[in-house]
Tab-separated table of C-alpha atoms in Angstrom:
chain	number	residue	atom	x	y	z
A	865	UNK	CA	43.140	177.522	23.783
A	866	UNK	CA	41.628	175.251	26.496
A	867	UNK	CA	41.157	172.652	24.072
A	868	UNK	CA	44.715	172.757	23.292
A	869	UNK	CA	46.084	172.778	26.672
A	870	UNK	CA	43.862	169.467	27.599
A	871	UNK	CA	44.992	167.239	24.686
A	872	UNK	CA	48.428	168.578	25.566
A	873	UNK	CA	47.859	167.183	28.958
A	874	UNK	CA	46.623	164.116	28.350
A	875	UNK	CA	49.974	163.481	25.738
A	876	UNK	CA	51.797	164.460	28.846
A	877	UNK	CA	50.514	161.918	30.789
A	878	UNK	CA	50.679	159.613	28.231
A	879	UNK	CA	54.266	159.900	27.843
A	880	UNK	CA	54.913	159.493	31.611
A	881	UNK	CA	54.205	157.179	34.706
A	882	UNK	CA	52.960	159.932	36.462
A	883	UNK	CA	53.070	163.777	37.154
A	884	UNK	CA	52.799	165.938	39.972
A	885	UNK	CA	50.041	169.248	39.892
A	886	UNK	CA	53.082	171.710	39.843
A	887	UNK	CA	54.919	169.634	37.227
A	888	UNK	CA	52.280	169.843	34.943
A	889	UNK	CA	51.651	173.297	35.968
A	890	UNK	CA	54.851	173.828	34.813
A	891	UNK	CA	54.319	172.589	31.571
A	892	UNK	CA	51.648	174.168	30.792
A	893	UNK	CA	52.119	177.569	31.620
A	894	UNK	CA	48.945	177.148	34.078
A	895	UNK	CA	48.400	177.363	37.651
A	896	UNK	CA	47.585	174.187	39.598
A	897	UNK	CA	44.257	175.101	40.867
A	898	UNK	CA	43.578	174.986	36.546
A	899	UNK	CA	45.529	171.760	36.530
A	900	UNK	CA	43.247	170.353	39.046
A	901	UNK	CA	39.620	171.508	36.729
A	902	UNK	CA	41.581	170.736	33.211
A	903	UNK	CA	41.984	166.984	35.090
A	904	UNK	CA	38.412	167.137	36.317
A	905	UNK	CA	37.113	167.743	32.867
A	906	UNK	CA	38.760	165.304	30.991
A	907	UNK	CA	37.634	162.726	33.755
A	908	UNK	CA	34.124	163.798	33.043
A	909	UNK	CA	35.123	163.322	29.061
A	910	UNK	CA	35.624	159.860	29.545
A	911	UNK	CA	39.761	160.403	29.722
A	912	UNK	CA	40.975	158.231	33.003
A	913	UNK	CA	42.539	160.613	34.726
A	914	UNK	CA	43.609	159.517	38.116
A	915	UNK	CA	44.735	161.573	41.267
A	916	UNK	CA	46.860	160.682	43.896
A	917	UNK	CA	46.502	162.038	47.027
A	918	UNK	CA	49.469	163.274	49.305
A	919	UNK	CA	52.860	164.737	49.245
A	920	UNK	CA	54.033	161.842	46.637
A	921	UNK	CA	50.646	161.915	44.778
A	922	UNK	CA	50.096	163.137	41.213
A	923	UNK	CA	48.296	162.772	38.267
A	924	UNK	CA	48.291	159.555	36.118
A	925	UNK	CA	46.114	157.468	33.040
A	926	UNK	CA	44.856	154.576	33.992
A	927	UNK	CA	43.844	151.675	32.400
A	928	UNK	CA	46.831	151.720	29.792
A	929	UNK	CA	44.392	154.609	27.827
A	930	UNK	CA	46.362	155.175	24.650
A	931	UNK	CA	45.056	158.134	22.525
A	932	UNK	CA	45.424	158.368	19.252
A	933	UNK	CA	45.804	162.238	19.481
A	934	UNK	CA	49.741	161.739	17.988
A	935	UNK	CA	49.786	161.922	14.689
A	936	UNK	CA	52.645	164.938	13.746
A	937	UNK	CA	51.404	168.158	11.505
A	938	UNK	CA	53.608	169.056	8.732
A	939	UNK	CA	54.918	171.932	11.086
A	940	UNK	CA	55.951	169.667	14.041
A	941	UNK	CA	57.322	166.875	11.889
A	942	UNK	CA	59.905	169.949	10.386
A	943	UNK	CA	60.318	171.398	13.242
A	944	UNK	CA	61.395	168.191	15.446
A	945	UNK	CA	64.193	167.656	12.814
A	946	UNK	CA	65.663	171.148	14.363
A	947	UNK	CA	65.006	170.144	17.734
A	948	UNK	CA	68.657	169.472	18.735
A	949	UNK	CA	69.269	173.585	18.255
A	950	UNK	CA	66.593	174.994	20.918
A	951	UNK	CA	68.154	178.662	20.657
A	952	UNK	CA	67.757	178.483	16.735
A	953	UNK	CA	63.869	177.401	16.954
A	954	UNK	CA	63.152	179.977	19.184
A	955	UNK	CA	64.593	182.854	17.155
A	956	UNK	CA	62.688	181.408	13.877
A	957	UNK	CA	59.558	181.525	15.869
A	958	UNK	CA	59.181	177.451	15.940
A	959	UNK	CA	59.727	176.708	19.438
A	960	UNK	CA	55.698	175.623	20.071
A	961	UNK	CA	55.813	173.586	17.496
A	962	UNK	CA	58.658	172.099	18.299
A	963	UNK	CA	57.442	171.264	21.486
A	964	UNK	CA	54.583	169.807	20.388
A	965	UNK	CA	56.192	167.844	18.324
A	966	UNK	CA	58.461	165.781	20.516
A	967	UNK	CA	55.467	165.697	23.217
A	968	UNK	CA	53.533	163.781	20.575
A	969	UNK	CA	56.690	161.459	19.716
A	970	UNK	CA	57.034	160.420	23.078
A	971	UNK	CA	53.497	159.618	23.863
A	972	UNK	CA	54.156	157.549	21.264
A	973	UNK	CA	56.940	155.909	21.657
A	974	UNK	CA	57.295	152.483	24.119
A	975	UNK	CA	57.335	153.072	27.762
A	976	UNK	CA	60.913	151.655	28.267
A	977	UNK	CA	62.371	154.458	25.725
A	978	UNK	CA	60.260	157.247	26.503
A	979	UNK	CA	62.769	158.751	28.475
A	980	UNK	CA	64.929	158.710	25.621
A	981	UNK	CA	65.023	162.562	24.352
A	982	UNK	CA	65.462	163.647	28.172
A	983	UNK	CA	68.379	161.334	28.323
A	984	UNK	CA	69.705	162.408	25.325
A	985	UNK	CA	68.984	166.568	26.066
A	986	UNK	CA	71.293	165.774	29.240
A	987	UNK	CA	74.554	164.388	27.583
A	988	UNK	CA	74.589	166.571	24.357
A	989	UNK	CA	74.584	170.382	23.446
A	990	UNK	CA	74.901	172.279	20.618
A	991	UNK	CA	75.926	176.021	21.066
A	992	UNK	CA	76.380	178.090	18.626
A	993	UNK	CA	77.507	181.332	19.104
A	994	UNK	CA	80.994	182.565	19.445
A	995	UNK	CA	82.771	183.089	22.635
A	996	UNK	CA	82.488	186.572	24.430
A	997	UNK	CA	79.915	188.200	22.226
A	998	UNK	CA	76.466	188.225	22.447
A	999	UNK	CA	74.034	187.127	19.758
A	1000	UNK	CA	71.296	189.201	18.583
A	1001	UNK	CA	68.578	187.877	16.981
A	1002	UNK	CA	67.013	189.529	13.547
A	1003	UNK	CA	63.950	191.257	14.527
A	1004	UNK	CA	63.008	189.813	10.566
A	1005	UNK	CA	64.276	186.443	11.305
A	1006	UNK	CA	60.494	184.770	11.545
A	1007	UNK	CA	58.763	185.984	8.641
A	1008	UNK	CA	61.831	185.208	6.684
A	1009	UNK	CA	61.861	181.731	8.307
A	1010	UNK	CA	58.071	181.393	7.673
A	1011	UNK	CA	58.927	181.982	3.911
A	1012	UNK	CA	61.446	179.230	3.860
A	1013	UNK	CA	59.227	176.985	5.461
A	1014	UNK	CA	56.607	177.778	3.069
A	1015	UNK	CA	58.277	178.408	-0.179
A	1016	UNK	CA	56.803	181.558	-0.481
A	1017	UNK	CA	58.852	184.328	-2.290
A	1018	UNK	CA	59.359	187.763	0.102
A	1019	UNK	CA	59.996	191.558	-1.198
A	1020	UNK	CA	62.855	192.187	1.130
A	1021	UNK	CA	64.816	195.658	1.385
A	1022	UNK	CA	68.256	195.496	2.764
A	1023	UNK	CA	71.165	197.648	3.484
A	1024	UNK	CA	73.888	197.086	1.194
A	1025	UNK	CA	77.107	198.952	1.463
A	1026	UNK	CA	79.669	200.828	3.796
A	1027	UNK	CA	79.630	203.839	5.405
A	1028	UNK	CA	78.535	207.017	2.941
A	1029	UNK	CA	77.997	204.353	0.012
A	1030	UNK	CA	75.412	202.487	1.692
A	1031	UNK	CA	72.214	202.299	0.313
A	1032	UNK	CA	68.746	200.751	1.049
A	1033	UNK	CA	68.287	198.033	-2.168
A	1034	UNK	CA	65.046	195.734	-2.855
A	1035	UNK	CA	64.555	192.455	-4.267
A	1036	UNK	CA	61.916	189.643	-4.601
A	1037	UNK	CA	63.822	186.794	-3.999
A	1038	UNK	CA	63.174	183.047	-3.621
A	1039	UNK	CA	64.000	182.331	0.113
A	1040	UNK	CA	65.697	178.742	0.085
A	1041	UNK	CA	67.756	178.248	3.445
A	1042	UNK	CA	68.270	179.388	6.556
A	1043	UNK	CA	71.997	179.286	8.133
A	1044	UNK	CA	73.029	180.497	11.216
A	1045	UNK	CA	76.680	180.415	11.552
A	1046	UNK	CA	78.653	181.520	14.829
A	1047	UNK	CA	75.811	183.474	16.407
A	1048	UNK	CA	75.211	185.085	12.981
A	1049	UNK	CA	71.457	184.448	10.633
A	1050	UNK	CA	72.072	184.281	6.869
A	1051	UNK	CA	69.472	183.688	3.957
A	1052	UNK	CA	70.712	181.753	0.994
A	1053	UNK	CA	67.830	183.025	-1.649
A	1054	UNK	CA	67.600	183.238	-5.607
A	1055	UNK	CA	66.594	186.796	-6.891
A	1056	UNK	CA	63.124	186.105	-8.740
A	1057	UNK	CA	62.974	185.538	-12.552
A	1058	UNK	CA	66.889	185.400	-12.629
A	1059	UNK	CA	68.462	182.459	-13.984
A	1060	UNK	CA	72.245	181.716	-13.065
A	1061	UNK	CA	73.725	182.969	-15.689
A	1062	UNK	CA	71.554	186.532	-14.826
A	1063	UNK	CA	71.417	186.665	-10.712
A	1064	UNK	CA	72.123	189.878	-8.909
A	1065	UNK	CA	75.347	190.361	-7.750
A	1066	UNK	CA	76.521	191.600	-4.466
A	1067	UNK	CA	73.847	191.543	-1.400
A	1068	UNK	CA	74.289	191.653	2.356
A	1069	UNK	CA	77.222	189.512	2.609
A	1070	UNK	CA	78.904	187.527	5.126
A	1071	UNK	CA	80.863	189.368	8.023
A	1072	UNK	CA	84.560	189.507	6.961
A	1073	UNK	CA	86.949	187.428	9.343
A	1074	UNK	CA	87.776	189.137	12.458
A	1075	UNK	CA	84.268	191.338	12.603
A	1076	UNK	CA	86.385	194.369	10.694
A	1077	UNK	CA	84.109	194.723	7.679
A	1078	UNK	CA	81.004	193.327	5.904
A	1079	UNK	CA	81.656	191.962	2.400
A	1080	UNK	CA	78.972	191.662	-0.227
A	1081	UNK	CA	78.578	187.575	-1.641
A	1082	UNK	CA	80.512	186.117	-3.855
A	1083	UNK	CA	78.973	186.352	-7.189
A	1084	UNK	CA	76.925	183.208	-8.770
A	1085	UNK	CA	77.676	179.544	-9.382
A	1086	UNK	CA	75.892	177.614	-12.257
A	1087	UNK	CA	75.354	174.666	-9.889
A	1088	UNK	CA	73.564	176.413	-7.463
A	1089	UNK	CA	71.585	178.221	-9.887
A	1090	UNK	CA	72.488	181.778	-9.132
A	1091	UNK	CA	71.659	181.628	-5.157
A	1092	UNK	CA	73.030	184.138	-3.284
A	1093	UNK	CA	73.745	184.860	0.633
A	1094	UNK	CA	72.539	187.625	2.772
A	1095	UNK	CA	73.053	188.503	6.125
A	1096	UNK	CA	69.550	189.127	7.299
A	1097	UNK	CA	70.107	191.377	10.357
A	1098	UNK	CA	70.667	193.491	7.192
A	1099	UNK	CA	67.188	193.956	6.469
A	1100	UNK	CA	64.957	196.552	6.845
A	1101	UNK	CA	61.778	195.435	5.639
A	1102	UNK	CA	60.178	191.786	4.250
A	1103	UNK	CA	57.050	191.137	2.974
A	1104	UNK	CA	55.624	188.359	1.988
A	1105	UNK	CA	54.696	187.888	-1.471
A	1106	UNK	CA	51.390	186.439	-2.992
A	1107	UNK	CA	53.158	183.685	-5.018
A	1108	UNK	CA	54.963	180.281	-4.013
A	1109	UNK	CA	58.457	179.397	-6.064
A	1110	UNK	CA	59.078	176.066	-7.474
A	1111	UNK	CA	61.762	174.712	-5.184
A	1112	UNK	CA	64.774	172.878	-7.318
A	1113	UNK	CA	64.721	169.676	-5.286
A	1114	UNK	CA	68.557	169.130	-6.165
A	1115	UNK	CA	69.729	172.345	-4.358
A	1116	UNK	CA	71.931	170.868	-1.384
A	1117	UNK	CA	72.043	174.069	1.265
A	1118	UNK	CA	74.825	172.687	3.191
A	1119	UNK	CA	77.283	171.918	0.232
A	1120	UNK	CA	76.179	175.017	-1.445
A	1121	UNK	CA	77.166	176.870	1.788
A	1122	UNK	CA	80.223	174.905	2.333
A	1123	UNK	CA	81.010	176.337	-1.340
A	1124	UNK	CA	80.222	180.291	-0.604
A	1125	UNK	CA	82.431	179.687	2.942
A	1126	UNK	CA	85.300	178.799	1.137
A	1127	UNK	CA	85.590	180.952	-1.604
A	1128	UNK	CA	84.211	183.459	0.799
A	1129	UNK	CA	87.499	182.779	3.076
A	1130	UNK	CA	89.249	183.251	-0.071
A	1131	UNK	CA	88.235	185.845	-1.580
A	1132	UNK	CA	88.672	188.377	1.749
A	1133	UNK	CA	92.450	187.780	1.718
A	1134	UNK	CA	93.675	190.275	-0.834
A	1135	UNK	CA	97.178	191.160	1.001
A	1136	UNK	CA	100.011	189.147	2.019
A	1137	UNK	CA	102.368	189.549	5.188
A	1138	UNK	CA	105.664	188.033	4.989
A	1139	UNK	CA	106.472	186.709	8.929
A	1140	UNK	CA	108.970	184.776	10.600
A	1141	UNK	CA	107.446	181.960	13.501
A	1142	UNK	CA	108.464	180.481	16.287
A	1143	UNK	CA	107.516	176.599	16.764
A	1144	UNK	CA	105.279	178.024	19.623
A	1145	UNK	CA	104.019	180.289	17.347
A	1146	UNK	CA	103.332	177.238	14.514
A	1147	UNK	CA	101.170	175.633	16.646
A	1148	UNK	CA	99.224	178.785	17.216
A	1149	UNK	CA	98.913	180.627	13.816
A	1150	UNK	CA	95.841	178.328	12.653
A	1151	UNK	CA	93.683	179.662	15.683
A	1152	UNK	CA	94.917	183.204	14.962
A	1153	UNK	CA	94.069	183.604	11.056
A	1154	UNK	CA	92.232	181.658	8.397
A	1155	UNK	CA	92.875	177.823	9.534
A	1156	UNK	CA	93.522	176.623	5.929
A	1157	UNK	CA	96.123	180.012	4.614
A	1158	UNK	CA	97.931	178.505	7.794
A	1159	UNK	CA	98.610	175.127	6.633
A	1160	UNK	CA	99.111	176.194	2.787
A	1161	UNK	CA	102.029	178.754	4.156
A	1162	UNK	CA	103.477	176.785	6.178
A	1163	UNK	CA	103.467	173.713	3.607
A	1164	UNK	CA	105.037	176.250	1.258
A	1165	UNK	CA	107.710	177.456	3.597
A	1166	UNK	CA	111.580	176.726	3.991
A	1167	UNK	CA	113.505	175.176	5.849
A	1168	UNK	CA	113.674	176.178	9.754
A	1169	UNK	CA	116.385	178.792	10.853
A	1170	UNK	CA	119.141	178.218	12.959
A	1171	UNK	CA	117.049	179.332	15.955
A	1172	UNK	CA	114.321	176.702	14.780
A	1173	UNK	CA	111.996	179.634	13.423
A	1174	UNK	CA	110.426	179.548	9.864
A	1175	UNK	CA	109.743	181.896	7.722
A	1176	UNK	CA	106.617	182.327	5.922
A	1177	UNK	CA	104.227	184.112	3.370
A	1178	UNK	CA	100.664	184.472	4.719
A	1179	UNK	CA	97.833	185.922	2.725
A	1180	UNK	CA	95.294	188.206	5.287
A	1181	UNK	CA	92.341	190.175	4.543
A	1182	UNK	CA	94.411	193.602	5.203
A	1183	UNK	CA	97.067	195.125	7.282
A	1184	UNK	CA	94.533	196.612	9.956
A	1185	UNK	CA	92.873	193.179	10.261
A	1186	UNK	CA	96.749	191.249	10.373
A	1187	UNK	CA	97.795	193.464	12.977
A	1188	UNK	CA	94.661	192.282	15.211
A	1189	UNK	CA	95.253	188.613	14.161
A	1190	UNK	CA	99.195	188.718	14.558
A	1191	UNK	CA	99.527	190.925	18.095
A	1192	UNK	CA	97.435	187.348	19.635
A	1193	UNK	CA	100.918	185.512	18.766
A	1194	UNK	CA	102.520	187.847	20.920
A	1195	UNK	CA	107.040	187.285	21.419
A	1196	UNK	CA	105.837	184.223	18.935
A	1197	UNK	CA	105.587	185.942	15.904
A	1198	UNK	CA	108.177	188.802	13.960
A	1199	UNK	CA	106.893	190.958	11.157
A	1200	UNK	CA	108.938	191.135	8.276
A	1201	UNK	CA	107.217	192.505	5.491
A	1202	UNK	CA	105.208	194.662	4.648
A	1203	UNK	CA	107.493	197.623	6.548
A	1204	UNK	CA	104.625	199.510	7.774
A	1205	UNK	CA	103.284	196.822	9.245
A	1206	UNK	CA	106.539	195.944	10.655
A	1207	UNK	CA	106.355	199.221	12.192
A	1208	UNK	CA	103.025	198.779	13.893
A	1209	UNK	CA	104.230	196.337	15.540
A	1210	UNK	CA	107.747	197.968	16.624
A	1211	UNK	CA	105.043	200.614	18.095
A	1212	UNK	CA	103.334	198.491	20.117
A	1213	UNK	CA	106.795	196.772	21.335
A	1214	UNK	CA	107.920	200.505	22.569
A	1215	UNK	CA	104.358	200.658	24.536
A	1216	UNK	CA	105.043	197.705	26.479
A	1217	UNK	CA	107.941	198.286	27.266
A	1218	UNK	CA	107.223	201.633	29.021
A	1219	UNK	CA	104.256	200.212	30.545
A	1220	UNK	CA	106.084	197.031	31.787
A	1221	UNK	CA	109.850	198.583	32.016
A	1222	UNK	CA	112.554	196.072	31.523
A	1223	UNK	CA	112.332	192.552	33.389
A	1224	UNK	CA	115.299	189.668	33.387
A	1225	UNK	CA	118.476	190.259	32.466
């Protein structure tokens, strides 16, 4: 452990003009009283620390020492590709490494650009989770990561299901991706010794639009070999198998996800709504439902009415979720069809206007 914190240290040094006790306290997770031995001992070692006395003093190499204590593991090297999603790394268990791995990449790197992963931390972000709800990471999420990382096949058990038909299922699958999408973890996995013409249908799914339901995937594709997705804060229980899979090099995760999202999108909007739009309403209906069923209805609509309105067809995933998507359109939007939805609506129109009473003339 000591060992580890001094060469990590010494990279920090390396990679800087000069740091103070408590900023290298700091980064180590020490106190400074240890910084001040750790810096002793490597003096001793032959390392050239140097110490600078007062309130602007710190620690420093001297010299221009240069270790060659930089070379990246296999680990760090993956892990530093991921470094631009801190949240994700630290959910999947890789945030050491990580660490470690940009430490030893700035040692590395010419003085005059060292600076250049702070600078870059400090004008760019990524976020991932949605808006107003708050992300919960997979207890399972690292030993399913680990058997990405490693290509190491995992028994996993998972709840698959709704309500009184849910069940607990197991397979021994071939863990291929990770994807975390809006806050939510997903595996993208081949069930073991099935080919794509023989994979396992229906698994822990992707959440349907609008949080209402869980759907199971979307059956196979031949040229993605039968890989499947599954949510994994839907599993119970992973364990790691004995064996490693041979990984098919020519498996592209983000196209094949790309793939499942669309016909995933698709295949969740089973009813249609017939509605009439304002132009206010136009320019709002992508954010409210599925982005592209937006564009396709309104490219397939008439003409505007005389009040500058159109009228349009729009597939949803069902009347319940619809309702949800439509009331966020608000005066914008008029149900037409299908009546009882129409009536919803008509319901909630009658509520606020006993809550509100009448205003204007």
């Amino acid at each position: 452990m000591r060992a580890a914190r001094l060469i990590k240290m010494v990279l920090l040094l390396q990679s800087r003009p000069s740091m103070t006790a408590a900023e290298l306290a700091s980064e180590l997770e020490v106190s400074e009283r240890t910084v001040t031995r750790d810096a002793q001992a490597l003096s001793e070692a032959g390392v050239p620390v140097y110490a600078d006395r007062g309130r602007t003093g710190g620690y420093r190499l001297i010299g221009g020492y240069r270790t060659r204590l930089t070379g990246l593991g296999r680990s760090e090297a993956e892990a530093l590709f991921l470094s631009g999603v801190p949240g994700a790394l630290r959910e999947m268990g890789l945030e050491d490494a990580a660490s470690a791995a940009r430490l030893k990449v700035s040692a590395a790197l010419m003085p005059s650009v060292r600076d250049a992963s702070r600078t870059a931390a400090q004008r760019f972000h990524l976020d991932a989770p949605n808006w107003f709800k708050e992300p919960k990471t997979p207890e399972l999420l690292p030993a399913v990561a680990d058997a990405v990382w490693d290509d190491r096949r995992i028994v996993a058990r998972y709840r698959r299901g709704e309500g009184e038909q849910q069940r607990d299922v197991a397979r021994e699958l071939e863990p291929y991706g990770l994807v975390l999408k809006a806050g939510v973890w997903y595996l993208c996995a081949r069930v073991a010794g099935q080919g794509e013409e023989g994979a396992d249908r229906g698994h822990g799914g992707h959440g349907g639009h609008g949080g209402h339901r869980h759907h199971g995937d979307h059956g196979g594709h031949r040229d993605h070999g039968g890989a499947r997705v599954y949510r994994i804060d839907r599993f119970t229980a992973v364990e790691p198998g004995e064996e490693r899979f041979e990984r098919d090099e020519e498996f592209d995760l983000p196209a094949f996800w790309d793939e499942r999202a669309e016909q995933f999108a698709r295949s969740i909007l089973r009813d249609e709504v017939v509605v009439r739009v304002s132009p206010g309403g136009v320019r709002r209906l992508p954010y409210a439902v599925d982005p592209q069923s937006a564009r396709e209805a309104l490219e397939a609509a008439g003409d505007l009415d005389g009040d500058g309105w159109v009228t349009l067809t729009l597939p949803v995933e069902s009347e319940e979720v619809a309702h949800t998507q439509l009331a966020s359109l608000g005066p914008e939007v008029e149900v037409l069809a299908p009546e009882s939805l129409r009536a919803r609506f008509a319901s909630d129109a009658i509520r606020l206007a006993g809550l509100y009473g009448v205003y204007g003339s």
